[in-house]
XYZ file of C-alpha atoms in Angstrom:
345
model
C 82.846 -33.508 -21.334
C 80.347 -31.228 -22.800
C 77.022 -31.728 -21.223
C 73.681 -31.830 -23.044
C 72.669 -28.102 -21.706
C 75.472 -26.724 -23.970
C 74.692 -25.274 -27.194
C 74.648 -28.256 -30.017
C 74.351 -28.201 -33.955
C 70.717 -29.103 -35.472
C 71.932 -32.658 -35.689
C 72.828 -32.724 -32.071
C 69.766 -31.052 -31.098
C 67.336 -33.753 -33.153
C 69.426 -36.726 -31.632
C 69.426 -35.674 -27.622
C 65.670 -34.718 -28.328
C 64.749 -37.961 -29.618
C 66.553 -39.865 -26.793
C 65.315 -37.889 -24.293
C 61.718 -38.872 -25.215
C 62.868 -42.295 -25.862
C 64.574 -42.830 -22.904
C 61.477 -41.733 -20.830
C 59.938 -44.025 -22.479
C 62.360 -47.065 -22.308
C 62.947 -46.349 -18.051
C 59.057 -46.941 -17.950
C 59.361 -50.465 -19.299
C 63.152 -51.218 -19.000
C 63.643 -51.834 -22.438
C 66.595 -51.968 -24.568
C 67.341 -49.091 -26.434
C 68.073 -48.847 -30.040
C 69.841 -45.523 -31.725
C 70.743 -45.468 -35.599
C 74.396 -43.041 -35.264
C 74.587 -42.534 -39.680
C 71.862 -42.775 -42.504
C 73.783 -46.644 -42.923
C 74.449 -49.087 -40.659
C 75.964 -47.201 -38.109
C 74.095 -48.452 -34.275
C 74.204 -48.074 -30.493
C 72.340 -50.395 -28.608
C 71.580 -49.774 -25.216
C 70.712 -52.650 -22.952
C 69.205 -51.672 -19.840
C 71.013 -53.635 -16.539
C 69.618 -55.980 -15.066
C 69.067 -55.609 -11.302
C 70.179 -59.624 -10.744
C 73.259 -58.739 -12.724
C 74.205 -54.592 -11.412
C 76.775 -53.215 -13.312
C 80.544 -52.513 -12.029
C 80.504 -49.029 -13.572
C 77.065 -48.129 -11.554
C 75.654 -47.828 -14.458
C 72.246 -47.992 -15.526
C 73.371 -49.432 -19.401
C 75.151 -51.509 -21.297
C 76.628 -49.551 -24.480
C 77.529 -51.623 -27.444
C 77.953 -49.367 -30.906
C 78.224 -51.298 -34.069
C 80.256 -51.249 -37.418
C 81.315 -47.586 -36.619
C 81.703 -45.152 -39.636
C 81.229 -41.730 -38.861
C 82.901 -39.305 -41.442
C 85.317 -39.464 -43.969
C 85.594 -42.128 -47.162
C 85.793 -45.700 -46.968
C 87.551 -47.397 -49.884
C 88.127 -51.542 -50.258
C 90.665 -52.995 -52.086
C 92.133 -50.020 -53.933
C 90.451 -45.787 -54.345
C 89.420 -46.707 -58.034
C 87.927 -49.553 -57.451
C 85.732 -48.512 -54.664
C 85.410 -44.828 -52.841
C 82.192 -44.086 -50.763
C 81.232 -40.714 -48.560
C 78.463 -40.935 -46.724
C 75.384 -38.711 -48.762
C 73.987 -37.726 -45.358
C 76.185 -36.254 -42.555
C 76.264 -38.754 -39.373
C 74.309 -37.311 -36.540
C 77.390 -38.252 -34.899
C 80.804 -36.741 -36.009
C 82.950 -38.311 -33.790
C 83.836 -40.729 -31.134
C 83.361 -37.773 -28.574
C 79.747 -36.889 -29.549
C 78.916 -40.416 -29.328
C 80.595 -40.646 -25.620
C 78.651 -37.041 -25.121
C 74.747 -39.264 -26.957
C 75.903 -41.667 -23.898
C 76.185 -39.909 -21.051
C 72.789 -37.925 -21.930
C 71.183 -41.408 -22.151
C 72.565 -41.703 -18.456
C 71.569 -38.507 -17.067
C 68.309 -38.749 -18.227
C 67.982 -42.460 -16.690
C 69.676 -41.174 -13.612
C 67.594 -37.905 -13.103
C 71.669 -36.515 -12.102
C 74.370 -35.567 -14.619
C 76.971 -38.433 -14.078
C 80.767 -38.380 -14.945
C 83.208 -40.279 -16.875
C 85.783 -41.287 -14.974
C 88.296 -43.093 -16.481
C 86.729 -46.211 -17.532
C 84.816 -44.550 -20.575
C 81.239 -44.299 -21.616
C 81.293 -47.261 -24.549
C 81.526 -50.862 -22.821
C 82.002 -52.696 -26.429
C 82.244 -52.326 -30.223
C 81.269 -55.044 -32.360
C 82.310 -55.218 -35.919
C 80.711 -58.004 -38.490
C 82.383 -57.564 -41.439
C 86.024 -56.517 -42.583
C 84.907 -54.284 -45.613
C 85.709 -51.261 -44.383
C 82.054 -49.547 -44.359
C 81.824 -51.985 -41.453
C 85.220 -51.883 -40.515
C 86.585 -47.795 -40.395
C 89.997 -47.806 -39.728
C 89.991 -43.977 -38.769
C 86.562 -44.051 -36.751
C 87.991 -46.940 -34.807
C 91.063 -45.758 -34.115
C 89.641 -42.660 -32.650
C 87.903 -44.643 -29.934
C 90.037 -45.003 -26.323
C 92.263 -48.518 -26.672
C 90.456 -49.899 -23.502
C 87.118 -50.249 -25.461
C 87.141 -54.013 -26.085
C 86.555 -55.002 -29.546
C 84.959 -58.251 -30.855
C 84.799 -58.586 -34.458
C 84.618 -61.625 -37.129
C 87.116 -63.370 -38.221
C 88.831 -61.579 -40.979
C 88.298 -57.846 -39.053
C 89.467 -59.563 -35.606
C 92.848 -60.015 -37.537
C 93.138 -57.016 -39.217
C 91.792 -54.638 -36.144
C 94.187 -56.695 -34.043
C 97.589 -55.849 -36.267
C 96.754 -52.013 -36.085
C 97.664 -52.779 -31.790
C 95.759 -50.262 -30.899
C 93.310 -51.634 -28.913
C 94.443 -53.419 -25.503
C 91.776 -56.205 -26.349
C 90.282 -57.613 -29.830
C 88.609 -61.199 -29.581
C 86.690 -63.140 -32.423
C 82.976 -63.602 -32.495
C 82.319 -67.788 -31.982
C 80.070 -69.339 -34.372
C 76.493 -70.172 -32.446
C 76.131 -73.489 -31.607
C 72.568 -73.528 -30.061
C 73.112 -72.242 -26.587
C 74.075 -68.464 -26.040
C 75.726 -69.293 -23.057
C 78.503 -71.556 -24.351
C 81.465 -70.234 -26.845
C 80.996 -66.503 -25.277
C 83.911 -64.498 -26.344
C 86.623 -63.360 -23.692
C 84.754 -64.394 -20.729
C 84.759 -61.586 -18.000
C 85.066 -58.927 -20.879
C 81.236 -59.322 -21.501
C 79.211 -59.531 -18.288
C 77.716 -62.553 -18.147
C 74.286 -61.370 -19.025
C 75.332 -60.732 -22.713
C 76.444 -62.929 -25.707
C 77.498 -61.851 -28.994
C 77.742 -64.901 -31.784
C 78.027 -65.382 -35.314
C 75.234 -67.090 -37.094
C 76.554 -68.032 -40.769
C 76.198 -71.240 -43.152
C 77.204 -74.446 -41.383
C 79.562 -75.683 -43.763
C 82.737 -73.939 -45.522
C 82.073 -70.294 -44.892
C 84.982 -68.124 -46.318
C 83.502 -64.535 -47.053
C 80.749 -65.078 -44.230
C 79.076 -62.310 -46.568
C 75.487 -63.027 -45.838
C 75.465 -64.071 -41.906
C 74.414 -62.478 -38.937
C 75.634 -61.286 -35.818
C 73.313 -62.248 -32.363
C 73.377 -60.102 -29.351
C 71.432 -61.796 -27.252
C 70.900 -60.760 -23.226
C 69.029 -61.580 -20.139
C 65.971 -58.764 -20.256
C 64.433 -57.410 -16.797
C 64.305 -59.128 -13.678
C 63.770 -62.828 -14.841
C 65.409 -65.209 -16.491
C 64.111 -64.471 -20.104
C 66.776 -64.346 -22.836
C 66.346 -61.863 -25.812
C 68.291 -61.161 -29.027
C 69.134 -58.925 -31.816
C 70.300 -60.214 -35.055
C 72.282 -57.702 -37.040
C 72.541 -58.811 -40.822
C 73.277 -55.847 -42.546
C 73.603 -57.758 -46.165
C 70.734 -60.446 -45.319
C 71.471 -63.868 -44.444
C 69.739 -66.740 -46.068
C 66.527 -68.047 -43.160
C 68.027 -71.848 -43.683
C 71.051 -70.663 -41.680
C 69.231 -68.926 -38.988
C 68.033 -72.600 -38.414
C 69.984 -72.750 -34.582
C 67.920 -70.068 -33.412
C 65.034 -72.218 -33.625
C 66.002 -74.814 -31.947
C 67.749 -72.864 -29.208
C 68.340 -73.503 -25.758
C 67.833 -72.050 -23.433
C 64.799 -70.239 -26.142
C 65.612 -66.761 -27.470
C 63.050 -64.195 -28.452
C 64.090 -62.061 -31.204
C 63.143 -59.075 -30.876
C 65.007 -56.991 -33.083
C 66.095 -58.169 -36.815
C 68.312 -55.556 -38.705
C 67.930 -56.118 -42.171
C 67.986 -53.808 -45.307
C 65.103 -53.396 -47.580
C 67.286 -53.156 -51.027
C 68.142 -56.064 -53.190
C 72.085 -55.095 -54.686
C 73.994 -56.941 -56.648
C 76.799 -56.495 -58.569
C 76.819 -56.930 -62.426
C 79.467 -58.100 -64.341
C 80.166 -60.219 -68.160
C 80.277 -63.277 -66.137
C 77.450 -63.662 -63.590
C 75.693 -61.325 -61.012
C 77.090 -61.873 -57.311
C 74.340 -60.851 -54.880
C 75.472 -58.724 -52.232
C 72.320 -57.204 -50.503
C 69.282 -59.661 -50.099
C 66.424 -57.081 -49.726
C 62.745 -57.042 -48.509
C 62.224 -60.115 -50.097
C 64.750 -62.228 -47.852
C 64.091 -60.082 -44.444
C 60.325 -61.070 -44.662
C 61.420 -64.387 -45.174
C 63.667 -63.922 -41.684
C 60.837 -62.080 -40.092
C 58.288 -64.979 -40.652
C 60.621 -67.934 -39.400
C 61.966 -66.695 -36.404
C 58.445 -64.357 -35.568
C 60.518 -60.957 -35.191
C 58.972 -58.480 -33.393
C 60.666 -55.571 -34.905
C 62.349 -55.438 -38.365
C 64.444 -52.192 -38.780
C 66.077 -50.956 -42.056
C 69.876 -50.705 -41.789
C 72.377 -50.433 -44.619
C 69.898 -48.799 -47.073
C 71.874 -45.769 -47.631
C 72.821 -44.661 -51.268
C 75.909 -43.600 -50.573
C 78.341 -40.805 -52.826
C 81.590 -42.490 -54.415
C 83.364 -43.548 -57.359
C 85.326 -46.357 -58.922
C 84.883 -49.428 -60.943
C 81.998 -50.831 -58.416
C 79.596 -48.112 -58.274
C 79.077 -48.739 -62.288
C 78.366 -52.753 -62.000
C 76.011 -52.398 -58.638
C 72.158 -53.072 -59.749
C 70.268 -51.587 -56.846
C 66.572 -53.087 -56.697
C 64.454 -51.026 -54.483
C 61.640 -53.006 -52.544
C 59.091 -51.709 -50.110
C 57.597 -53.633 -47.592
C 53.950 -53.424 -48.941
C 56.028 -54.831 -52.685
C 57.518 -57.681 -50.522
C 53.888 -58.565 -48.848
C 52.530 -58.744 -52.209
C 54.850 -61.070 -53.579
C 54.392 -63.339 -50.842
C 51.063 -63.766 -51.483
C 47.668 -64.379 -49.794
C 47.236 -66.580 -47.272
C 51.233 -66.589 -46.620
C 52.236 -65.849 -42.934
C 49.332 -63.489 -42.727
C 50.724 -62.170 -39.130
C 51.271 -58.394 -38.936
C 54.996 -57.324 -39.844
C 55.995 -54.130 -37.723
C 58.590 -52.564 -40.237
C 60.441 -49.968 -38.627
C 62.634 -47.317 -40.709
C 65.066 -45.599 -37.683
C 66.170 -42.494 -39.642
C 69.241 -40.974 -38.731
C 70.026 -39.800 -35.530
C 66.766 -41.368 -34.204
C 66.628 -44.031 -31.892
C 63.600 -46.168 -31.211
C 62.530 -48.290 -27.819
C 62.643 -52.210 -28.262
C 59.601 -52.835 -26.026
């Protein structure tokens, strides 16, 4: 496997630069790790090992990458009805120079170059959505089968008739405690959930809902989480987080800034919530980070690109509408660009 001292594109170069200074900063603190792979909604997130809970692979991470779409188009229900190329090239082209972003974060946290082996460098991909800029049949399918996949209900079935991969389990619903409803026990070590947070009643398209990562951080007992939402999810549904036990600190909300929706003769179907809605998020559940995903304007064709209404929103907009005297804490908005990767601390 190429090694970070070989000669890399600009790209390349930007990404193992940025985690290198990242990475000195997150063995400092022990802090999760949190690297954007695509100018969308593309992620890795690195969560550093607990010493209570050492890993099997001796490693020093745990390597999740999310709703993987590296090159190529991604078309849903038929080409002229939806075609999309990503506008900015992925800092990541492939599988490999994810595997290669990886190991470098290992090396560096090692102080040693470390090799593969045969048990790979990604320990799980999690997909939350089967539209296929979540869902990329081709990216996926590039990845070794004995990454274990855990995806929502809809992908889980469609990723699992491809039988590629040796193991594909659905994300549970979360009920209140992170502990219970885990998926695949033994797959996941047991310092790690991933859940689906969605409306409590009939939820068919599960459009705007979450996914939770949540994990055991440092050397306590302290539980942490991530909620992914890359089309926004309404804060009455994010109501079991509140009331959680054992208590989870979000730290990390991922949550686009643009309000989409699609236009047609009949009614407008929102399909991206926006500022408006993450600040909402932010406020209820006291987020300590909120970083942009899914905010790419991305190249394409087809019927859908001429009904989508894109609103954009900035932060400051968003703070204004919600007026004085509202909330009134500090919001620490964070925009990870592309190939940059920030520490969760």
């Amino acid at each position: 496997m190429t090694s970070l001292k070989d000669e890399l594109d600009e790209p390349s170069q930007q990404l193992h630069q940025t985690l290198r200074d990242s990475i000195t900063a997150s063995l400092s603190t022990r802090r999760p790790l949190l690297t954007h792979l695509n100018a969308d909604t593309t992620w890795l997130l690195s969560l550093p090992v607990p010493p209570s809970h050492p890993s099997k692979k001796h490693r020093l991470y745990f390597y999740i990458l999310i709703d993987p779409w590296l090159t190529g188009p991604q078309s849903d229900v038929a080409a002229f009805f939806s075609t999309q190329w990503h506008a900015i090239p992925s800092s990541c082209q492939t599988i490999k120079e994810v595997e290669e972003v990886i190991q470098g974060i290992e090396d560096v946290a090692a102080g040693s170059e470390k090799q593969n082996g045969e048990e790979g460098w990604i320990d799980a991909v999690v997909i939350s959505h089967e539209f296929t800029d979540h869902m990329h049949q081709s990216t996926l399918l590039s990845l070794p089968p004995s990454v274990p996949v855990f995806a929502t209900a809809k992908a889980y079935s469609i990723i699992k008739s491809w039988k590629h991969f040796h193991t594909v389990l659905p994300i549970s619903r979360f009920s209140g405690d992170w502990t219970k409803e885990r998926p695949g026990g033994g797959i996941l070590p047991d310092w790690i959930g991933v859940h689906r947070v969605a409306y409590a009643g009939n939820d068919l398209l599960y459009y705007h809902s979450a996914i939770l990562i949540s994990f055991i951080s440092g050397e306590g007992k302290d539980v942490e989480g991530v909620i992914y939402t890359p089309h926004g999810i309404s804060p009455s549904d994010l109501t079991p987080l509140t009331t959680s036990s054992p208590t989870i600190k979000v730290l990390a909300l991922l949550h686009g800034l643009q309000d989409i929706s699609l236009q047609s003769w009949l009614k407008a179907a929102q399909l991206n919530m926006g500022a408006h809605n993450g600040l909402k998020v932010v406020r209820m559940l006291k987020v300590k980070y909120w970083v942009g995903t899914h905010d790419e304007v991305k190249k394409g064709g087809g019927v859908v690109g001429w009904l989508l209404k894109r609103i954009w929103v900035s932060l400051e907009e968003a703070l204004k509408m919600e007026g004085v005297g509202k909330g009134g804490e500090e919001v620490k908005f964070v925009e990870v660009g592309n190939g940059e990767s920030l520490v969760l601390e």
